Short mmCIF file of C-alpha atoms in Angstrom, two decimals:
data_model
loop_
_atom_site.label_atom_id
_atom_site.label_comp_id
_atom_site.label_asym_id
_atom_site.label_seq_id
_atom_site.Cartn_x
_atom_site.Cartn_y
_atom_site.Cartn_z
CA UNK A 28 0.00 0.00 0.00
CA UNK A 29 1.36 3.55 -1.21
CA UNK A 30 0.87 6.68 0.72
CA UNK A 31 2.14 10.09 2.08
CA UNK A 32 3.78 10.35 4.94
CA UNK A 33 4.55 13.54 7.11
CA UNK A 34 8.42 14.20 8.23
CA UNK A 35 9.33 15.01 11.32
CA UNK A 36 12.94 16.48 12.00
CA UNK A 37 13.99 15.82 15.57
CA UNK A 38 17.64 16.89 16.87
CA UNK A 39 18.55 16.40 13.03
CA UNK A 40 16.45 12.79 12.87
CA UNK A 41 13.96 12.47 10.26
CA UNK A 42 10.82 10.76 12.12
CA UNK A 43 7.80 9.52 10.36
CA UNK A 44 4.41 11.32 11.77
CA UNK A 45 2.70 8.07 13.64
CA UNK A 46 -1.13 7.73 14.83
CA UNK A 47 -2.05 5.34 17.65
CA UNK A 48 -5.22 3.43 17.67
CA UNK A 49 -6.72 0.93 20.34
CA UNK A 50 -8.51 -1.22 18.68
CA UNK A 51 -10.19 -4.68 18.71
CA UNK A 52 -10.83 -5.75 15.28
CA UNK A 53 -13.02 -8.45 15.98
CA UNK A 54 -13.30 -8.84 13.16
CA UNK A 55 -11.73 -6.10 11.31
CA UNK A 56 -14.46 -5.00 8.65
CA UNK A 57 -14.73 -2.07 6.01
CA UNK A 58 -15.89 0.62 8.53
CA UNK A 59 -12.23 -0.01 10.46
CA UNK A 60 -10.34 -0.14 7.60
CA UNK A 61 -12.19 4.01 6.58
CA UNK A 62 -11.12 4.84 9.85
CA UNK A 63 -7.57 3.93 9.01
CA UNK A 64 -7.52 4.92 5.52
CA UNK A 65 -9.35 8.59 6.81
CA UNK A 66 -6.58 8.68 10.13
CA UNK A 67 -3.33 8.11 7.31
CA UNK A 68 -5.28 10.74 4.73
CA UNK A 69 -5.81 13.31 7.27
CA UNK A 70 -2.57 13.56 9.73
CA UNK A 71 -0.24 11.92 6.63
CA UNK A 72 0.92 9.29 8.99
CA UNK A 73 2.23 6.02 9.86
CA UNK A 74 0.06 3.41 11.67
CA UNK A 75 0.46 1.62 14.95
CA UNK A 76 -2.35 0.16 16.84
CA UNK A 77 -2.82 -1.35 20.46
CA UNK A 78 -5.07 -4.30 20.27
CA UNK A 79 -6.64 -6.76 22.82
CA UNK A 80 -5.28 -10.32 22.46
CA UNK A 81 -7.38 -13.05 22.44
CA UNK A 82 -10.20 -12.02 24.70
CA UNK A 83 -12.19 -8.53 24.38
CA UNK A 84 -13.35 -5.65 26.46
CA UNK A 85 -17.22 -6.41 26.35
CA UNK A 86 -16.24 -10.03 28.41
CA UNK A 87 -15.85 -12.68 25.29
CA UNK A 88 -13.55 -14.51 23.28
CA UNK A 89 -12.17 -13.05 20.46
CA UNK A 90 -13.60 -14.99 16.98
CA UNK A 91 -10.17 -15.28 15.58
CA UNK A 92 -7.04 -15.37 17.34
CA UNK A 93 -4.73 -12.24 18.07
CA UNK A 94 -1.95 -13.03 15.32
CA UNK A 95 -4.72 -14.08 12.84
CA UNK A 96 -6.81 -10.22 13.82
CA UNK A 97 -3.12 -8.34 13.70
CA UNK A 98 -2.00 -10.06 11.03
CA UNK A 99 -5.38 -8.95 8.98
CA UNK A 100 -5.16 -5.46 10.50
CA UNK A 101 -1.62 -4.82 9.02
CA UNK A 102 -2.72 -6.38 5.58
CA UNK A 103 -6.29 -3.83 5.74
CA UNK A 104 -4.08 -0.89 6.34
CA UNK A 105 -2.23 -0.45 9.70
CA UNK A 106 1.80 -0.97 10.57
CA UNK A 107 2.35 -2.33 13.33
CA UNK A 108 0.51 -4.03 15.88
CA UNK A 109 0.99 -4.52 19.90
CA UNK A 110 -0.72 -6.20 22.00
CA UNK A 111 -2.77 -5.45 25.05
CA UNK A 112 -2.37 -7.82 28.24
CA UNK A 113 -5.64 -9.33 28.65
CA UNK A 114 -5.54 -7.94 32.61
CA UNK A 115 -6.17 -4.68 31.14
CA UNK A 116 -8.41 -5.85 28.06
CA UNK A 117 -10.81 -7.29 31.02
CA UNK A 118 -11.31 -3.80 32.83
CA UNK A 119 -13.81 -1.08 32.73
CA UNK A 120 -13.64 1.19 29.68
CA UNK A 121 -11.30 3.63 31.87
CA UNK A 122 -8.82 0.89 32.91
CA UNK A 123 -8.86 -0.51 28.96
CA UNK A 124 -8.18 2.84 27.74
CA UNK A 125 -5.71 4.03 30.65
CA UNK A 126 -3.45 1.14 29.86
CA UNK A 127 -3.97 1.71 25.87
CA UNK A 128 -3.48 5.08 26.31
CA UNK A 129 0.18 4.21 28.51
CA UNK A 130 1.48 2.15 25.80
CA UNK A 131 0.99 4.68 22.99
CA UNK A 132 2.42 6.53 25.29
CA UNK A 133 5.67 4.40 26.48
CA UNK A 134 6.43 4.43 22.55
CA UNK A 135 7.66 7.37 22.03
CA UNK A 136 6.67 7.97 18.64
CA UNK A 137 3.31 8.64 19.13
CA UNK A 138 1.97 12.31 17.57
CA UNK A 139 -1.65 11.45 17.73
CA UNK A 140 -4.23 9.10 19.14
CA UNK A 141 -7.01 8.36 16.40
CA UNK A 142 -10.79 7.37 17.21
CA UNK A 143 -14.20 7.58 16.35
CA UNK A 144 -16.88 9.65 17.88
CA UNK A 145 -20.61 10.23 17.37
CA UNK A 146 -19.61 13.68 18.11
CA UNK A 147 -16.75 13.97 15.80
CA UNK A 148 -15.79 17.39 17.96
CA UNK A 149 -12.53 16.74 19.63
CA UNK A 150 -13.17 20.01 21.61
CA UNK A 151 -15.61 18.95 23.22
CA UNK A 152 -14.84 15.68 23.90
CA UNK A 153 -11.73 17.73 25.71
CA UNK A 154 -13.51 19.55 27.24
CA UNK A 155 -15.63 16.53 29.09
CA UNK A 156 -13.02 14.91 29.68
CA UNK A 157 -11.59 18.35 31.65
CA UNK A 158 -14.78 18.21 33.20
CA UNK A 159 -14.65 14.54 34.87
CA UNK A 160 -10.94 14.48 36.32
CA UNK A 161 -12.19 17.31 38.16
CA UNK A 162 -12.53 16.38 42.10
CA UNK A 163 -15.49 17.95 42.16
CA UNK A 164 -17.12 15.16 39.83
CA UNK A 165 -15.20 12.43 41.75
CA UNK A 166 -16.91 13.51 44.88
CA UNK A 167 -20.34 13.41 42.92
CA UNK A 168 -19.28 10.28 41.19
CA UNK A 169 -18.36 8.89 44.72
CA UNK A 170 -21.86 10.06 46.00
CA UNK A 171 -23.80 8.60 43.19
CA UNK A 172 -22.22 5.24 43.69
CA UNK A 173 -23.31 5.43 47.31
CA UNK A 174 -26.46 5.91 46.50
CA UNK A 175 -26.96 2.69 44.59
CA UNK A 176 -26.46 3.51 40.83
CA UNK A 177 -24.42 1.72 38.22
CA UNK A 178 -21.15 3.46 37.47
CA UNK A 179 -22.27 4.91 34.13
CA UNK A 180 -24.86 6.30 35.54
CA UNK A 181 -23.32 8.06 38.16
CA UNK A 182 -20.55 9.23 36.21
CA UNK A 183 -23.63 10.97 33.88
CA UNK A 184 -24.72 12.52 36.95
CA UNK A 185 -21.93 14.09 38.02
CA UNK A 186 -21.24 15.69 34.72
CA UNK A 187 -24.75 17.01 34.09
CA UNK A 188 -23.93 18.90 37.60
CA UNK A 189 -20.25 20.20 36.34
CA UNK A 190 -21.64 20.13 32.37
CA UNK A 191 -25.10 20.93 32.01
CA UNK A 192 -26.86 20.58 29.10
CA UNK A 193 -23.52 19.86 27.33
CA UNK A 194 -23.03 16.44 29.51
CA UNK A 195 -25.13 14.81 26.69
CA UNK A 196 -21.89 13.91 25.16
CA UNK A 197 -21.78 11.01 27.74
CA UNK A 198 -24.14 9.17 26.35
CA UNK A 199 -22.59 7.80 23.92
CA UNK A 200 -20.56 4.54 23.84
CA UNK A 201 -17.80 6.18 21.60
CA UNK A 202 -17.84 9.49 22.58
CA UNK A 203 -17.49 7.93 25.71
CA UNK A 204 -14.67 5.80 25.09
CA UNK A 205 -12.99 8.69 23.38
CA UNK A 206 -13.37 10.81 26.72
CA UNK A 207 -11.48 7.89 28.20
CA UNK A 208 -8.23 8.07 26.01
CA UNK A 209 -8.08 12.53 25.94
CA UNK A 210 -8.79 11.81 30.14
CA UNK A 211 -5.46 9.32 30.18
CA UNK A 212 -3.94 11.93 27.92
CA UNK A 213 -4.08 14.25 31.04
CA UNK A 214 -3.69 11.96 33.25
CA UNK A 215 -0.22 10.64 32.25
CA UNK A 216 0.58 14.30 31.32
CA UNK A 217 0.93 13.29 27.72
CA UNK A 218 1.88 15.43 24.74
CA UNK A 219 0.16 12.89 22.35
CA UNK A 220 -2.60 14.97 20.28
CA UNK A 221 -5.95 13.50 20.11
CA UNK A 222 -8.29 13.10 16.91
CA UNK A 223 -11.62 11.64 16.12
CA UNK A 224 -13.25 10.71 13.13
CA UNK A 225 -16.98 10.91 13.17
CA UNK A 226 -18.99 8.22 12.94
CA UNK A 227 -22.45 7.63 10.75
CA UNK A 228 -24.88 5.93 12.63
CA UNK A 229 -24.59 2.28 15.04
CA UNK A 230 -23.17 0.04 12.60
CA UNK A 231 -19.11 0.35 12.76
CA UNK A 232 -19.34 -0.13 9.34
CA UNK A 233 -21.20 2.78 8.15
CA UNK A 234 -20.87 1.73 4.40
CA UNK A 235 -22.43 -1.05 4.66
CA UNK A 236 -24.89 -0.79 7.45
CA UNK A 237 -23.12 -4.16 9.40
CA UNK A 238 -21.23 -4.14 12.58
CA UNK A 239 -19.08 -6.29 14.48
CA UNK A 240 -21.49 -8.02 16.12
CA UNK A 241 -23.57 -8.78 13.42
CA UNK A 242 -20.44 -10.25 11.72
CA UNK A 243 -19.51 -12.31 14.65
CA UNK A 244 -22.91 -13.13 14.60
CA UNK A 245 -22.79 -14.28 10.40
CA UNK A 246 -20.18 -16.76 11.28
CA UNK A 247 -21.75 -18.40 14.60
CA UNK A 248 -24.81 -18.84 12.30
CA UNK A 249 -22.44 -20.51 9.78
CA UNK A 250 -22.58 -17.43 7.06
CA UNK A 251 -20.51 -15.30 4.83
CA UNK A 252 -19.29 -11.99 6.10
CA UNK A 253 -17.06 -11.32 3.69
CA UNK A 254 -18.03 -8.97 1.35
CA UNK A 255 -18.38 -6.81 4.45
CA UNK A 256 -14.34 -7.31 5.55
CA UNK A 257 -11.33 -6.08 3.01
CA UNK A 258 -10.05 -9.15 0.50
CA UNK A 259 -6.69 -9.28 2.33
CA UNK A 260 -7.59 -10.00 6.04
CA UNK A 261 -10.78 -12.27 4.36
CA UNK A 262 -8.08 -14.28 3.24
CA UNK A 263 -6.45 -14.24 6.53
CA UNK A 264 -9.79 -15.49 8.28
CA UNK A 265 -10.41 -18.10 5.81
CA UNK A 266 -7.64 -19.74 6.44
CA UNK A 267 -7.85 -19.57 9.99
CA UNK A 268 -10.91 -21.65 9.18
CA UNK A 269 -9.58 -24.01 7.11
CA UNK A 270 -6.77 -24.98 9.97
CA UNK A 271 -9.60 -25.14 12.08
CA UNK A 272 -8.68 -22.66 14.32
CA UNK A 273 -11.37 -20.40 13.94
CA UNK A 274 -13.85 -19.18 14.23
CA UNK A 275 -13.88 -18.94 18.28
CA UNK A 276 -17.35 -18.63 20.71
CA UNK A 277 -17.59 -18.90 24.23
CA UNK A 278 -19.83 -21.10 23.78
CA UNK A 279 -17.74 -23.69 22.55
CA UNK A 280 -15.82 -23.07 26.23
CA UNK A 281 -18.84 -23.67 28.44
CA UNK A 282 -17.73 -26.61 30.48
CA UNK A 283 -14.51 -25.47 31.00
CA UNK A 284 -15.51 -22.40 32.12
CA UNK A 285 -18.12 -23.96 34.26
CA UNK A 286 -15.19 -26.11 35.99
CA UNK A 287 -12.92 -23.63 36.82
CA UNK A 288 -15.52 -21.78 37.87
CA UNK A 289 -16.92 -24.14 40.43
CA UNK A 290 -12.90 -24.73 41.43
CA UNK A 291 -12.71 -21.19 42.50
CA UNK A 292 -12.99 -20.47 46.24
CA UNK A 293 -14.31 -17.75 47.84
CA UNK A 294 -11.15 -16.08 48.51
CA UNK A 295 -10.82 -16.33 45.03
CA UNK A 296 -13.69 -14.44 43.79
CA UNK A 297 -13.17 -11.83 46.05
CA UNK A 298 -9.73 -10.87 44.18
CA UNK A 299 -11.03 -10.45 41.04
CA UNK A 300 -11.09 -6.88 39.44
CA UNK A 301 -14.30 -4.96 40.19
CA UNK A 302 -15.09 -7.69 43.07
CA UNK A 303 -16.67 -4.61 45.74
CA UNK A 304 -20.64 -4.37 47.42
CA UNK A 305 -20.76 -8.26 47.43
CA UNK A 306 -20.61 -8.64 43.99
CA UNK A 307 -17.64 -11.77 44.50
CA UNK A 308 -20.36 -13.59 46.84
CA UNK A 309 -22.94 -13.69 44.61
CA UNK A 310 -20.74 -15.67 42.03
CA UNK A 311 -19.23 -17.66 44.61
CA UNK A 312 -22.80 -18.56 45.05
CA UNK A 313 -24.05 -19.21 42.15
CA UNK A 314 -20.74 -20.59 40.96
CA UNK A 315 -21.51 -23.34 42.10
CA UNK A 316 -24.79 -24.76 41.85
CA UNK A 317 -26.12 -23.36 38.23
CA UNK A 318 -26.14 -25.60 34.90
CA UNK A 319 -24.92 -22.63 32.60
CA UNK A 320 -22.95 -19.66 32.35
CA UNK A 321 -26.06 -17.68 31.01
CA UNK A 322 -28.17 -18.75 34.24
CA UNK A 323 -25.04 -18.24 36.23
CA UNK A 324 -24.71 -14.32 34.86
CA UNK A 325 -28.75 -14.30 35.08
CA UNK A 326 -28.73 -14.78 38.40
CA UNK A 327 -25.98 -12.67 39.45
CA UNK A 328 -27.45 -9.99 37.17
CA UNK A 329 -28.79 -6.42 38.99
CA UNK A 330 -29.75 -3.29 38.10
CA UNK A 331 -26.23 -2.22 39.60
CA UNK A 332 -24.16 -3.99 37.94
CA UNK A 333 -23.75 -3.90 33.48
CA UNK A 334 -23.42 -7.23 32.29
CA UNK A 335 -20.43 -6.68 30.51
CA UNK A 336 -19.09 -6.01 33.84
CA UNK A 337 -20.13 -9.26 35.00
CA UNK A 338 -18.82 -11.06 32.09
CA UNK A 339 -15.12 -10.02 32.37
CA UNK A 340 -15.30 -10.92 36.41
CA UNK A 341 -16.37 -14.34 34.68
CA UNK A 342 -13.40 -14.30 32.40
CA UNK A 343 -11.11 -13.65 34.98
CA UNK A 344 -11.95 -15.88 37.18
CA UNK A 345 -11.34 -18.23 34.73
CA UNK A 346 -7.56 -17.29 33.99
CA UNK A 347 -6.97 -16.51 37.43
CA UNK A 348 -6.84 -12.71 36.70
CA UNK A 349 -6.92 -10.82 39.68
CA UNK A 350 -6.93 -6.83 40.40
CA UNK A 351 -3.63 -6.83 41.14
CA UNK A 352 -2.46 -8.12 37.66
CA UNK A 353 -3.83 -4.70 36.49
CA UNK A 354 -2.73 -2.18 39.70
CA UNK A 355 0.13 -1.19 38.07
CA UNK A 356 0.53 -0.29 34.19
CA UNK A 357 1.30 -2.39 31.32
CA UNK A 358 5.18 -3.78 31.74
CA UNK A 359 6.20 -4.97 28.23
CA UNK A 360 5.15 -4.27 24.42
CA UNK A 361 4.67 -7.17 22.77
CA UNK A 362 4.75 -7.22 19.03
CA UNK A 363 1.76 -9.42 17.39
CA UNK A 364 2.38 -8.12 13.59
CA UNK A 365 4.24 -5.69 11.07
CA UNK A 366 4.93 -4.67 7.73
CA UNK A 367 8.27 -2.84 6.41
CA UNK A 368 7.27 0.59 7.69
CA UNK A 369 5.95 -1.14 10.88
CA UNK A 370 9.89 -3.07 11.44
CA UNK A 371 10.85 0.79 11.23
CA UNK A 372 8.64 2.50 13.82
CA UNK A 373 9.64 -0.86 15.80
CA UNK A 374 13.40 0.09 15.17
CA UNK A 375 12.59 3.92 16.31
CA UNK A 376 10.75 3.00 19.31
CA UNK A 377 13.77 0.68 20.46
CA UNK A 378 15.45 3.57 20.91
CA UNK A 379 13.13 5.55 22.69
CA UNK A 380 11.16 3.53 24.83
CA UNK A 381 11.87 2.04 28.72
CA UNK A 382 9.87 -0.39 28.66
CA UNK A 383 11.13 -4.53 26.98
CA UNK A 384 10.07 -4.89 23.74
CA UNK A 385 8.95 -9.06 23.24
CA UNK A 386 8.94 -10.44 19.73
CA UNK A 387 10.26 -13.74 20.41
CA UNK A 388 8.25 -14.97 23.46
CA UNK A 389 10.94 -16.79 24.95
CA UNK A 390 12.68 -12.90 25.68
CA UNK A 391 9.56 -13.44 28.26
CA UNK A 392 11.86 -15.34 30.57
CA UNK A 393 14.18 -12.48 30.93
CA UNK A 394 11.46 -10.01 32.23
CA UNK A 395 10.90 -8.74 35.81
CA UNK A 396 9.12 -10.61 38.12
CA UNK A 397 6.04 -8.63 37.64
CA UNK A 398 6.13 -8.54 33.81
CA UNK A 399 7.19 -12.25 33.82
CA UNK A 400 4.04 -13.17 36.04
CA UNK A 401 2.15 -11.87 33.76
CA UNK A 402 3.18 -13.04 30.38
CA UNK A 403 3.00 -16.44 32.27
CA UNK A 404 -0.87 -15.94 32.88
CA UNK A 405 -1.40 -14.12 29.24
CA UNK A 406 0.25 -17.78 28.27
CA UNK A 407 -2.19 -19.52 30.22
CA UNK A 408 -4.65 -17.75 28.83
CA UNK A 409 -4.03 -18.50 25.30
CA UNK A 410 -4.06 -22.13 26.23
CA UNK A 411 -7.44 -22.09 27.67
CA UNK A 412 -8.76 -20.25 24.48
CA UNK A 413 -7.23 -22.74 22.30
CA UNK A 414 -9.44 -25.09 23.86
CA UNK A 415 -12.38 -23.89 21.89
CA UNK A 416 -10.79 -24.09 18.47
CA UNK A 417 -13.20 -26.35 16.07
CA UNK A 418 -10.27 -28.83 15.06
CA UNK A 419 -9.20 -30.65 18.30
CA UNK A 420 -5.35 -30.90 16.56
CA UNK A 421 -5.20 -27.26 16.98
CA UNK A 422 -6.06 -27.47 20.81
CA UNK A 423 -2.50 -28.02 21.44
CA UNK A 424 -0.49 -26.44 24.55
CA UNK A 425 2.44 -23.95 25.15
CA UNK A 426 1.28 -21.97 21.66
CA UNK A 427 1.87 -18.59 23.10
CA UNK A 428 5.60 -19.79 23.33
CA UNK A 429 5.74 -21.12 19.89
CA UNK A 430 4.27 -17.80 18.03
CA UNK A 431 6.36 -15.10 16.91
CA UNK A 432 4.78 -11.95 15.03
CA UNK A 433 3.21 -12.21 11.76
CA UNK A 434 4.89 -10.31 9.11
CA UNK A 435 3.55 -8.78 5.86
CA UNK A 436 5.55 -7.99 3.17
#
């Protein structure tokens, strides 16, 4: 793929203009690949994107794997691809985009953070996001919560007080999400510039009318989705499919995940992330004596608490994720897949970033303690989603060890 790129001329250095985007691309489809095409058009920039791994933000498995989704990312448009620990993938929408938001951040490169809005007015999504790292709308947050209502909620009340009329913003998923990354910005005293693309309508893919889900939801139903993806990462899916590694539903995981579930004590539950106002007895209750995740989520289910929520605490207790995998920020990039320019930025941000850069996972060994703990777990995890994999060859151990980035030429 040909395009422009903006120089940048650093103590006598010339430095390619880069864009960050935290992404999922589950599946990547024609309304991502705009958003990437519009990002490069507009800013003349290089690509690199922070991407969940194998599970995603909303509590699920990913359809495909993370190579297969990177790997179709960088042939659909973007340069390189890192990956987000799945501690951090499995948090609220301000932890996900916190930890994105560090990593962009711990590169060095980074100019710009790219995402879509409904807005599609970075001003004022600034200027909520100003708005809600003030303590005065902690305090009302704080007071909100106290009083019984879901987070979302009470984060919308606190900014109609401090907002007004202009607090509207909020209630939005994206506009929301994008007030996470410009609030991280501040937060970690960033001088990456954010930028947002507006979006047309629900559907990610506002050429076409057909989301995400409704793709995922093609292939559990055994269809074709692909006139709604770009050719190359198509390709890449397909044959994902025809090694019988894909596609991936948590549905396919149900006794497992009912078995470690009912293995999990107490004490257990009660270390998960978000496990507050006796949320971790309720699973340990029901843990343990319903038939099926859905009933198990059904009965935990109140008007406090979102289901996605509820979802990733089920996750995580199933690959032993607790709150204190994600206290502290993101300790490693790890590289999933990248094309020329993308084995350049990788070069650039060698140089310039303090945090170990993992291509080859056995460099994993050689971490910290902390970082090494939790490759270990993200390791785990990918051997518990392999489980669900449709050919039962591909359901073999230890892959996380044996996968090195995917490279297109």
């Amino acid at each position: 793929m040909q395009y422009n790129i903006k120089i940048n001329y650093e103590h006598g250095v010339i430095r390619v203009a880069t864009a960050g985007i935290i992404c999922e691309y589950n599946p990547i489809h024609l309304g991502h690949v705009k958003h990437i095409e519009e990002t490069r058009q507009r800013l003349d920039c290089a690509i690199v994107c922070v991407m969940s791994g194998n599970f995603v933000q909303r509590g699920d498995f990913a359809v495909f794997s993370k190579h297969a989704r990177a790997e179709a990312a960088v042939s659909s448009g973007a340069d390189l691809i890192l990956e987000l620990p799945t501690p951090y993938v499995l948090s609220s929408a301000e932890g996900f985009a916190k930890a994105g938001v560090y990593l962009l951040n711990q590169l060095g490169i980074c100019d710009y953070i790219s995402f879509g809005s409904e807005s599609g007015d970075v001003d004022a999504l600034k200027e909520a996001a100003g708005a809600i790292v003030l303590d005065k709308a902690d305090t009302l947050t704080k007071d909100w919560l106290n009083k019984g209502l879901p987070y979302a909620q009470a984060r919308q009340k606190a900014a109609e007080a401090v907002l007004g009329s202009k607090a509207e913003i909020f209630l939005t998923p994206n506009n929301l999400l994008g007030i996470e990354y410009i609030k991280a910005i501040y937060e970690l005293d960033s001088t990456i510039t954010p930028f947002t693309i507006k979006r047309v309508g629900d559907a990610h893919d506002s050429a076409t009318g057909v989301s995400g889900s409704a793709l995922r939801k093609m292939l559990f139903l055994g269809e074709s989705p692909w006139l709604h993806m770009p050719d190359e990462a198509a390709s890449v899916y397909l044959e994902e499919m025809r090694k019988g590694s894909a596609p991936v539903f948590i549905e396919s995981a149900e006794l497992a995940i009912l078995s470690r579930l009912r293995a999990t004590s107490e004490d257990g539950f009660a270390k998960l992330p978000g496990a507050a106002e006796g949320l971790d007895r309720r699973f340990f209750k029901y843990a343990v004596t319903e038939p099926t995740v859905d009933l198990i989520l059904e009965k935990i289910k109140t008007k406090r608490y979102a289901m996605s929520r509820l979802r990733r605490m089920l996750l995580c207790a199933c690959l032993g994720i607790t709150a204190e995998d994600s206290a502290q920020p993101p300790p490693y990039l790890r590289v999933l897949a990248m094309n020329s320019v993308g084995r350049e930025l990788l070069r650039d941000i060698r140089e310039r970033t303090s945090l170990p850069i993992i291509t080859k996972p056995a460099a994993a060994h050689e971490l910290s303690l902390h970082a090494r703990k939790l490759f270990y777990k993200e390791a785990a995890a990918t051997d518990f989603y392999a489980l669900t994999y449709p050919d039962e060859k591909q359901r073999v151990g230890s892959q996380e060890w044996k996968t090195s980035p995917r490279v297109v030429e």
